[in-house]
PDB file of C-alpha atoms in Angstrom:
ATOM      1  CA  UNK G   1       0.000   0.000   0.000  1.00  0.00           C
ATOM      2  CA  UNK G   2       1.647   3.367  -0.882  1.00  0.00           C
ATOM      3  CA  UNK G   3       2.177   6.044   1.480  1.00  0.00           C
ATOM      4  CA  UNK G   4      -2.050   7.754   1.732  1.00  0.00           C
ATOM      5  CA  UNK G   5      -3.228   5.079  -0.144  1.00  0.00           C
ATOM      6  CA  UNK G   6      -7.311   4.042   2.513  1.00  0.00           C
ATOM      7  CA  UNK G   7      -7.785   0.406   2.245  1.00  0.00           C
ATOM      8  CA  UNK G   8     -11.018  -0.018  -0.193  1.00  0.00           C
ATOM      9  CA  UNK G   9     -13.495  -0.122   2.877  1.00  0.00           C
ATOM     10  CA  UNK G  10     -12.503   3.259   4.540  1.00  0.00           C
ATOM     11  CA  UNK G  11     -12.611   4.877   0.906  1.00  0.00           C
ATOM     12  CA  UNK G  12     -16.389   3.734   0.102  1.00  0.00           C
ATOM     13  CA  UNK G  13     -17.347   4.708   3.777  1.00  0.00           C
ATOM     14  CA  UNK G  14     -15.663   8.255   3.262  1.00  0.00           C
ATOM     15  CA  UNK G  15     -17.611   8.585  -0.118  1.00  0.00           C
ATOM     16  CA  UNK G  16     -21.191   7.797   1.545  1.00  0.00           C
ATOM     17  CA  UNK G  17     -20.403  10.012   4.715  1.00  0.00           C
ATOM     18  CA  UNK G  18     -20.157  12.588   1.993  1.00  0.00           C
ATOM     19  CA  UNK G  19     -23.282  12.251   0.961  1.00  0.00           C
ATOM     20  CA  UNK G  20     -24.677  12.309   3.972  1.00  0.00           C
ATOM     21  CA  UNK G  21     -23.150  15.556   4.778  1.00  0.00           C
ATOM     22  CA  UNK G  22     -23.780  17.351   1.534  1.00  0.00           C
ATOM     23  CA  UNK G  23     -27.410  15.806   1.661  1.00  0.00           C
ATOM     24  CA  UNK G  24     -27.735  13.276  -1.159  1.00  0.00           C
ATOM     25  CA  UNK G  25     -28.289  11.457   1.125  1.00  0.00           C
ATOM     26  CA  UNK G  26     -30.640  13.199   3.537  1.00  0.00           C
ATOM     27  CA  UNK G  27     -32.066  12.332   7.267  1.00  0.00           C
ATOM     28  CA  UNK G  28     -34.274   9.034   7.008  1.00  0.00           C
ATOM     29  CA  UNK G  29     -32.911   7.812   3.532  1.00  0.00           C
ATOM     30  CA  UNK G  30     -32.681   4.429   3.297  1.00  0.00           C
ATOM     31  CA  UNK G  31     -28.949   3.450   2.669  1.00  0.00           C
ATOM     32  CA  UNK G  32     -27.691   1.708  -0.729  1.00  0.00           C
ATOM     33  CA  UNK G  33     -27.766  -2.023   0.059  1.00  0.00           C
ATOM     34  CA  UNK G  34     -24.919  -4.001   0.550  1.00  0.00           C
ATOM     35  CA  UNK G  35     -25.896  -5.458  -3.179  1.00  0.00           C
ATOM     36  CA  UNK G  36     -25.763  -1.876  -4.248  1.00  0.00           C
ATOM     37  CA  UNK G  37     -22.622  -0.705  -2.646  1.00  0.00           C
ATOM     38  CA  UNK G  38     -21.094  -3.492  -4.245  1.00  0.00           C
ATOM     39  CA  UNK G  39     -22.263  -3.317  -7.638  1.00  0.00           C
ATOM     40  CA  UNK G  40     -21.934   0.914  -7.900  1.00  0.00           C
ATOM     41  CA  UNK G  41     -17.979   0.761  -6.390  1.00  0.00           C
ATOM     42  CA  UNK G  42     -16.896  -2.343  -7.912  1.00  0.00           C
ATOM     43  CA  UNK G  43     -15.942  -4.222  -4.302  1.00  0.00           C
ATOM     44  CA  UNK G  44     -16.747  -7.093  -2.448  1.00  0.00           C
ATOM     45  CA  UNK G  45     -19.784  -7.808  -0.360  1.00  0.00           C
ATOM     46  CA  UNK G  46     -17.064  -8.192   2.543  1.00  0.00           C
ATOM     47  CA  UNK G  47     -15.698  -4.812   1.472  1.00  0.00           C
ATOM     48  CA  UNK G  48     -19.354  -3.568   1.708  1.00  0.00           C
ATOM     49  CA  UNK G  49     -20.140  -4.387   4.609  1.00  0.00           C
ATOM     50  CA  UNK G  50     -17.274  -2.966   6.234  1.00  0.00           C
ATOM     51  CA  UNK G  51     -18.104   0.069   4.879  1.00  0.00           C
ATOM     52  CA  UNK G  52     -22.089  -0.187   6.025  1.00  0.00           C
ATOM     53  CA  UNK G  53     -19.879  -0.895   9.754  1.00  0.00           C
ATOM     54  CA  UNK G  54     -18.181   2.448   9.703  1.00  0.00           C
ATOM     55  CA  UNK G  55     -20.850   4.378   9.061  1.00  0.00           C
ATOM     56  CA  UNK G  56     -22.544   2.458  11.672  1.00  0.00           C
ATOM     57  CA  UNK G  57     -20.158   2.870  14.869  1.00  0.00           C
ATOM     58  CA  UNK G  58     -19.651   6.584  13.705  1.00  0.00           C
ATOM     59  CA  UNK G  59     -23.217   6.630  14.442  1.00  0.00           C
ATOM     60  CA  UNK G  60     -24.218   8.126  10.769  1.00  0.00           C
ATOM     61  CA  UNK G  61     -26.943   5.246  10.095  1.00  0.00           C
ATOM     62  CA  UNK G  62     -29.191   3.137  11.589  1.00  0.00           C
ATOM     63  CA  UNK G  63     -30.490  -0.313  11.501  1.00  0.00           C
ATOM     64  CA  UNK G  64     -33.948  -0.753  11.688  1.00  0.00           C
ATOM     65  CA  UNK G  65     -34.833  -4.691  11.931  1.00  0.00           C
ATOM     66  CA  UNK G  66     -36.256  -6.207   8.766  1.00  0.00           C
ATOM     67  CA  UNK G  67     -36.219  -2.893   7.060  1.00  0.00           C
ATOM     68  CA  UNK G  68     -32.831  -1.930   6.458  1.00  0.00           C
ATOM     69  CA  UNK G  69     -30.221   0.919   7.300  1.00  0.00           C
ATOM     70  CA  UNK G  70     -30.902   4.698   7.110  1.00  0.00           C
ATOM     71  CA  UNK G  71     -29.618   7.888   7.754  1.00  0.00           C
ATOM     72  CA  UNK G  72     -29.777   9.437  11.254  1.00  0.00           C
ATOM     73  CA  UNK G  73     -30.530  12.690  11.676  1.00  0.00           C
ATOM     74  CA  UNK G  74     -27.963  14.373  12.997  1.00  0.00           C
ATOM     75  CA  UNK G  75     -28.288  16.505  16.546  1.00  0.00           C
ATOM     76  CA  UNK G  76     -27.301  20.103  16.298  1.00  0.00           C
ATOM     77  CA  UNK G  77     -25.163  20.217  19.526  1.00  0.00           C
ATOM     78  CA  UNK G  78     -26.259  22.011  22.225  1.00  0.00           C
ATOM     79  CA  UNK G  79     -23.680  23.771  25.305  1.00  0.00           C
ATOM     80  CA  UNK G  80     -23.309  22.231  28.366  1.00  0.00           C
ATOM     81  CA  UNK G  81     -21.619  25.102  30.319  1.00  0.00           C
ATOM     82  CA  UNK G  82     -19.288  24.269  33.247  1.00  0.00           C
ATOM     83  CA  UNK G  83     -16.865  26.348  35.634  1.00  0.00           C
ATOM     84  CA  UNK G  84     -15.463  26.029  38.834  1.00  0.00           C
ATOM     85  CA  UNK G  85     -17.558  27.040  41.461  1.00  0.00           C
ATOM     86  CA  UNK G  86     -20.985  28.075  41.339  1.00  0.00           C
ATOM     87  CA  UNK G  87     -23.961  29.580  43.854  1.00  0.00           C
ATOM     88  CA  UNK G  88     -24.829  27.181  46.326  1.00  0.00           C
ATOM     89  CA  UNK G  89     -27.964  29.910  47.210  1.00  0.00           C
ATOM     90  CA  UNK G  90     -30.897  28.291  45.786  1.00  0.00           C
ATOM     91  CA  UNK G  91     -29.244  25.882  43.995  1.00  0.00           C
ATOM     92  CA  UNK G  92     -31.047  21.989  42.422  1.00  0.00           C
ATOM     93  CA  UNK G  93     -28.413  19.127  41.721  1.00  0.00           C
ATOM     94  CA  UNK G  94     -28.920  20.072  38.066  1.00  0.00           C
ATOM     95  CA  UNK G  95     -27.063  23.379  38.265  1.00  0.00           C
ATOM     96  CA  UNK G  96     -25.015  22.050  40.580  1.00  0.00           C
ATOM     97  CA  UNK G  97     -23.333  20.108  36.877  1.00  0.00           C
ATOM     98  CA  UNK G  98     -24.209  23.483  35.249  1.00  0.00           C
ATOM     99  CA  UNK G  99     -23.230  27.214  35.306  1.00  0.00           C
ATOM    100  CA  UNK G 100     -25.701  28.262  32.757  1.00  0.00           C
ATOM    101  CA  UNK G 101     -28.121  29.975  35.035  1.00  0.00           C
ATOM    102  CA  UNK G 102     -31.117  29.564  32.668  1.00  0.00           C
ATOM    103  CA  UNK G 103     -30.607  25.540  33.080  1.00  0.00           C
ATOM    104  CA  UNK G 104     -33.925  24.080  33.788  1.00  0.00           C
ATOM    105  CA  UNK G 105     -34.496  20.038  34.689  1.00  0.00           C
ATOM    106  CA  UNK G 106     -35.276  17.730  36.664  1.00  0.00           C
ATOM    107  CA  UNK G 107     -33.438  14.609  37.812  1.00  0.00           C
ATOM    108  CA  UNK G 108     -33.178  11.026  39.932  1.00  0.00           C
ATOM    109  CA  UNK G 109     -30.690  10.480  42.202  1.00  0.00           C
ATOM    110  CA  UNK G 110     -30.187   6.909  44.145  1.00  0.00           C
ATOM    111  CA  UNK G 111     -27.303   6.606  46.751  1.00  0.00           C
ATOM    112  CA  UNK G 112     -25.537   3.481  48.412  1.00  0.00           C
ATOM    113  CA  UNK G 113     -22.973   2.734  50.790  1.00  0.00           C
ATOM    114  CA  UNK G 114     -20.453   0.849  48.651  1.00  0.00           C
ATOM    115  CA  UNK G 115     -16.567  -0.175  48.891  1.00  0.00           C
ATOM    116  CA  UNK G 116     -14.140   1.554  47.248  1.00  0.00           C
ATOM    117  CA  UNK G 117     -12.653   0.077  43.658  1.00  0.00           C
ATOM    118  CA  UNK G 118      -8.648   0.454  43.045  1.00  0.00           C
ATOM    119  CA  UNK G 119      -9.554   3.284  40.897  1.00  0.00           C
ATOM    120  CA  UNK G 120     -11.922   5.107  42.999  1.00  0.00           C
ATOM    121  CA  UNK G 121     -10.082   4.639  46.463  1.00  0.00           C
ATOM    122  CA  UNK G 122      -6.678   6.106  44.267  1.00  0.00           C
ATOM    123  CA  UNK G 123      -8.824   9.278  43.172  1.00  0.00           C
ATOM    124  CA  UNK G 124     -10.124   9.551  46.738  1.00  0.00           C
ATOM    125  CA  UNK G 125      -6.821   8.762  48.223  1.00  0.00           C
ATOM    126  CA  UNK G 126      -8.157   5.846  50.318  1.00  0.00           C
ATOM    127  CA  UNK G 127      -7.425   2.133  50.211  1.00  0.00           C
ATOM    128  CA  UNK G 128      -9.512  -0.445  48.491  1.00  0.00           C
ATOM    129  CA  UNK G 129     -12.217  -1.749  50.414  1.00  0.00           C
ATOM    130  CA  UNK G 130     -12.824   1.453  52.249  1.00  0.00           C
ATOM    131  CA  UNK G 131     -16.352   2.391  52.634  1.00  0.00           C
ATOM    132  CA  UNK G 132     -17.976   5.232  50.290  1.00  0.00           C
ATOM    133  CA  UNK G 133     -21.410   6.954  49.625  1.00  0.00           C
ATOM    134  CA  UNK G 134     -21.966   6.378  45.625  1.00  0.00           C
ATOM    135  CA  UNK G 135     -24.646   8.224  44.285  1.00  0.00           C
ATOM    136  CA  UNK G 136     -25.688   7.785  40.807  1.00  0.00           C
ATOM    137  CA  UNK G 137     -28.052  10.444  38.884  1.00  0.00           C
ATOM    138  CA  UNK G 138     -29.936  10.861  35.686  1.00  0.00           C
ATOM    139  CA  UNK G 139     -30.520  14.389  34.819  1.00  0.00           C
ATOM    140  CA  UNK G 140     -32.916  15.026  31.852  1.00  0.00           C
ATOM    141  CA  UNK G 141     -33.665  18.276  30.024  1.00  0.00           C
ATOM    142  CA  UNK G 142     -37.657  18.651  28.640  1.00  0.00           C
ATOM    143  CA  UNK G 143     -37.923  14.937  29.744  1.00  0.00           C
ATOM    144  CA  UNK G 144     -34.961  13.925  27.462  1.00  0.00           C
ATOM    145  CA  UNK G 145     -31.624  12.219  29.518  1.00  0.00           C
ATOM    146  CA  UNK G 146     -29.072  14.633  28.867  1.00  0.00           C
ATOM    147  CA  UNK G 147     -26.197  13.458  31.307  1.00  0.00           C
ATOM    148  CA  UNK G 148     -25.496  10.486  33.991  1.00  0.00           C
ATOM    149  CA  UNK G 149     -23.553  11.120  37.025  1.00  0.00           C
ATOM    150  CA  UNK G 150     -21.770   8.805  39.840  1.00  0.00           C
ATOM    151  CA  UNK G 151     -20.321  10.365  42.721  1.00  0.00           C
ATOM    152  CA  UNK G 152     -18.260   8.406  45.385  1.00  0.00           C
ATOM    153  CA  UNK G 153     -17.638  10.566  49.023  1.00  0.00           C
ATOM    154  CA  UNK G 154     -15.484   8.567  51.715  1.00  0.00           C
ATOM    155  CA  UNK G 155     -17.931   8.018  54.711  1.00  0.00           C
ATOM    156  CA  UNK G 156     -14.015   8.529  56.749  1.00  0.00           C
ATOM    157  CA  UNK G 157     -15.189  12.339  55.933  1.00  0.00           C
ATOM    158  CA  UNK G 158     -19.431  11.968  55.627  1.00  0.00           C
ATOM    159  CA  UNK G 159     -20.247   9.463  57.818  1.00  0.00           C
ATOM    160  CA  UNK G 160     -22.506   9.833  61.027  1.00  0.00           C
ATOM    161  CA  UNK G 161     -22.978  13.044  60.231  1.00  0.00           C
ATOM    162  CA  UNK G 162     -26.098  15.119  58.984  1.00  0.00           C
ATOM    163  CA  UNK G 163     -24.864  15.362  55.367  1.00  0.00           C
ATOM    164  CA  UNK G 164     -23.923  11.538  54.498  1.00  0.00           C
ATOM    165  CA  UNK G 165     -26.783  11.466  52.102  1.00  0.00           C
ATOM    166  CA  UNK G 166     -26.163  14.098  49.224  1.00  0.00           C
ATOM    167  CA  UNK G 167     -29.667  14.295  48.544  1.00  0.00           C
ATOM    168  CA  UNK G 168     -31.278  13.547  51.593  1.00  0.00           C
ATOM    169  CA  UNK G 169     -31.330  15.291  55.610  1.00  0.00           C
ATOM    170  CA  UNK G 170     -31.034  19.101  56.254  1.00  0.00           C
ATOM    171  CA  UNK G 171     -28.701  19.826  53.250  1.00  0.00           C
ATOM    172  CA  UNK G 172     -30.150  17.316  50.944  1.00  0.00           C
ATOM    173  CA  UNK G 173     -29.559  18.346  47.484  1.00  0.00           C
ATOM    174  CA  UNK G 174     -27.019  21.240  48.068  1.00  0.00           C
ATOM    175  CA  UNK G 175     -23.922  21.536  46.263  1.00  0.00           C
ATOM    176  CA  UNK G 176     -20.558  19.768  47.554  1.00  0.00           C
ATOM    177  CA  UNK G 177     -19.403  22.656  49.205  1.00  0.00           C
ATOM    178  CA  UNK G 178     -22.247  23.699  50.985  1.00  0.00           C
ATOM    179  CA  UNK G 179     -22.664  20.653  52.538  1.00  0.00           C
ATOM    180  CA  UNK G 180     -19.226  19.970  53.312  1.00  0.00           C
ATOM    181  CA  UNK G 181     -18.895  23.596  54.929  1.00  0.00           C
ATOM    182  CA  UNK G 182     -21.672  22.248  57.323  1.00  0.00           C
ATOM    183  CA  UNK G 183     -19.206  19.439  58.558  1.00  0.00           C
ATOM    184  CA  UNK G 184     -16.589  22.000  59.031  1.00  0.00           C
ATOM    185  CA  UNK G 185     -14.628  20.703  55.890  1.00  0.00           C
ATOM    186  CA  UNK G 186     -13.823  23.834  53.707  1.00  0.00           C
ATOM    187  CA  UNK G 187     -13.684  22.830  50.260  1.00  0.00           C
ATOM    188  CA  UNK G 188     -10.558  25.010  48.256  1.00  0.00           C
ATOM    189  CA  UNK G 189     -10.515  23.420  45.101  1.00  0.00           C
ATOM    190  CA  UNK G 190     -12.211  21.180  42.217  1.00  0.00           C
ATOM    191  CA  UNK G 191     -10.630  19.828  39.054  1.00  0.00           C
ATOM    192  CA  UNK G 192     -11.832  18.545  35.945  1.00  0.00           C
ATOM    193  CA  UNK G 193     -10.731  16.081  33.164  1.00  0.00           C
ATOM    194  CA  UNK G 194     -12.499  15.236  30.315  1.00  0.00           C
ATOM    195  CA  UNK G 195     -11.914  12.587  27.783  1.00  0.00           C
ATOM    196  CA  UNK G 196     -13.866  10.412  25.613  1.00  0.00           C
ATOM    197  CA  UNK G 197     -14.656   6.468  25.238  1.00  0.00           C
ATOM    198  CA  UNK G 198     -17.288   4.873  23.513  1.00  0.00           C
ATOM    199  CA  UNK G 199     -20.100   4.446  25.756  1.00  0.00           C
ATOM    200  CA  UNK G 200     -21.245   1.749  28.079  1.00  0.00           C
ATOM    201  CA  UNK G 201     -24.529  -0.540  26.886  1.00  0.00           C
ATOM    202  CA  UNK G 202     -26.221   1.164  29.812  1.00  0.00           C
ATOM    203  CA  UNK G 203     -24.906   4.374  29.206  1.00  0.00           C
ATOM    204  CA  UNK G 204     -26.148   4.463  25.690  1.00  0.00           C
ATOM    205  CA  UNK G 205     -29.585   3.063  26.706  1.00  0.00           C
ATOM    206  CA  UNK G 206     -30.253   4.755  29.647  1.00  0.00           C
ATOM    207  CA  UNK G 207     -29.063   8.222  27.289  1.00  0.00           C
ATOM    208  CA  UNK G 208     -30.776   7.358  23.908  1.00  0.00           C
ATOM    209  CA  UNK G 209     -27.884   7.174  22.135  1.00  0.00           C
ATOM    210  CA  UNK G 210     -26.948   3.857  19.152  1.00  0.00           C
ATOM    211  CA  UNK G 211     -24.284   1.096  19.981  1.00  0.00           C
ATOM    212  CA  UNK G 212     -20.840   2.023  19.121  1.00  0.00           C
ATOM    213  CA  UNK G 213     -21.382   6.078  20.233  1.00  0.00           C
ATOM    214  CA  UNK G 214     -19.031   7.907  21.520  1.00  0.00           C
ATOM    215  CA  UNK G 215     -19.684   9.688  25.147  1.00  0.00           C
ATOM    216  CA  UNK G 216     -18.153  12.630  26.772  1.00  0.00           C
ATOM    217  CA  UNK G 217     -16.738  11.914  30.774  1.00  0.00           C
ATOM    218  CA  UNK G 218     -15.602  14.390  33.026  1.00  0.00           C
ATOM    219  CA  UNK G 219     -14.181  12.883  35.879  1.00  0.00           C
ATOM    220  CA  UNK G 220     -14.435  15.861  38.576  1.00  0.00           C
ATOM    221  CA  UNK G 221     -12.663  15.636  41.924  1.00  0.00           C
ATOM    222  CA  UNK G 222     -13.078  18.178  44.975  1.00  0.00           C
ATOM    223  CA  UNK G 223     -10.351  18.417  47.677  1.00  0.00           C
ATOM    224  CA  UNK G 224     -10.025  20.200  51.112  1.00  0.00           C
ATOM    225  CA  UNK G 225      -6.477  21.702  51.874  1.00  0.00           C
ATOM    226  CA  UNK G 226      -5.523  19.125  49.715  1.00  0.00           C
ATOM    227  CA  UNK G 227      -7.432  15.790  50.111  1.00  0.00           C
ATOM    228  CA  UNK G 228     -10.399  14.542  47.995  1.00  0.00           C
ATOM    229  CA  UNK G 229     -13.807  14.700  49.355  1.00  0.00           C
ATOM    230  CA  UNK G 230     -15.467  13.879  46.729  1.00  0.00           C
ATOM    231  CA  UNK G 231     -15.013  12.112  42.885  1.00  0.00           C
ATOM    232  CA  UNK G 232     -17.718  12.070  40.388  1.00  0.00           C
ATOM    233  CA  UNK G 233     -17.787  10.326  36.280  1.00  0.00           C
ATOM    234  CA  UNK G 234     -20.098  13.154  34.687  1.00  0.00           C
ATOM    235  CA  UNK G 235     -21.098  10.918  31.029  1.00  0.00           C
ATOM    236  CA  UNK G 236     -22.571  12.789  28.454  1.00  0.00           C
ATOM    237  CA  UNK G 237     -23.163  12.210  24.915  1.00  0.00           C
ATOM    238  CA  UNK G 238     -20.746  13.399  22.962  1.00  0.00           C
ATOM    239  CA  UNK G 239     -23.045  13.745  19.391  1.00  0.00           C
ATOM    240  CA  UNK G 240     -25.505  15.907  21.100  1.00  0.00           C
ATOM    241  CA  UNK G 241     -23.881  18.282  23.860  1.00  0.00           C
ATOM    242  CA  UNK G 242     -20.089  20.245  23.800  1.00  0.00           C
ATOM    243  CA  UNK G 243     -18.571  20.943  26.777  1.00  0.00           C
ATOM    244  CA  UNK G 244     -17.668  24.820  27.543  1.00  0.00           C
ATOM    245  CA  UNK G 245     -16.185  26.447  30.321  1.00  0.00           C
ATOM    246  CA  UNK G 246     -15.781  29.278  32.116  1.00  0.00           C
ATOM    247  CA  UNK G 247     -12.269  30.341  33.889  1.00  0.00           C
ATOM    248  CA  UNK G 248     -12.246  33.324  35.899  1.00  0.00           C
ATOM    249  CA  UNK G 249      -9.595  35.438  35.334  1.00  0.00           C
ATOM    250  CA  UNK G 250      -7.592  36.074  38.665  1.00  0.00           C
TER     251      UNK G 250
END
């Protein structure tokens, strides 16, 4: 293969994605069957259906069952603003994962007393084993699931005390550090990281989204004078909402 040169597969795929963006082939079209595919570009049903693949895990087209594979439409995206800390007066567990102070919604919330996994207890700074609160939301916008969260707090910090239950007691539902102010733990910092995976069977059903999608996570952490209180996975879907944030200037 010379130096450029797409194996056959990749170059049919790019040549239907085109068409889908320039709107031959438009929102709801049925795609050119494997048959076709193979009789327009000359290639091999296994080359075909390699192609059909591609378009499939970018999440172009769809399957339906015993009616073939169309075009999605394609979700303009919408901002999901973020920034470090926000007004805990007044605030919902929806702008909590928010700064856009026009978010409206309405979420579920469900919490547990769990032990710690390797990689939670290192991002808490805990050993394995070590009891946590995990909490696990599903925040929807005009009844649609926008974004799924799972927070972890080390009952060493919450435990026996009034705010163990994020969403529950006296400061049920405030932000982090509101409630952790109330246990005399002064919250001083948060950080965010944000990469992309394709997303969990769950994930994808629980957010609408097609097998093989790609999902936005923003792993968040929040420390006090240096030690994590609290460690959250923020998924959302990466085809329908961008991430934007705002850094005050100091």
């Amino acid at each position: 293969m010379t130096f450029g040169e797409q194996p056959a597969y990749l170059r049919v795929a790019g040549d239907l994605r085109q068409k889908i963006v320039n709107g031959s082939l438009p929102p709801h079209t049925r795609l050119p069957s494997q048959a076709r595919i193979r009789e327009e570009y000359g290639v091999s049903d296994t080359v075909a259906l390699e192609a059909r693949k591609v378009l499939m895990a970018e999440g172009l087209v769809e399957g339906r069952s015993g009616s073939g594979t169309y075009v999605r439409e394609t979700p303009v995206p919408r901002r999901l603003a973020r920034s470090g800390y926000r007004p805990t007066s007044g605030s919902t567990p929806f702008k909590q994962e928010q700064a856009d102070d026009t978010a409206r919604g309405t979420w579920d919330s469900r919490s547990e007393q769990v032990e710690a996994s390797s990689a939670i207890a290192e991002r808490l700074g805990i050993r394995a084993g070590d009891r946590v609160m995990c909490t696990k939301y599903v925040y929807r916008d005009a009844g649609e699931t926008m974004m799924l969260s799972t927070s972890w707090e080390p009952l060493a910090v919450t435990g026996r005390t009034p705010v163990m239950l994020p969403e529950e007691g006296p400061l049920g539902g405030c932000g982090v550090v509101e409630r952790m102010a109330a246990i005399d733990v002064i919250v001083d910092n948060v950080t965010e990281e944000v990469g992309a995976r394709p997303g969990l069977a769950e994930e994808l059903m629980a957010l609408g989204g097609v097998p093989g999608h790609v999902v936005l996570v923003i792993q968040r952490t929040y420390f006090a004078s240096g030690r994590p209180v609290e460690t959250a996975d923020i998924v959302v879907p990466a085809d329908r909402y961008r991430i934007a944030y705002h850094l005050p200037v100091k």
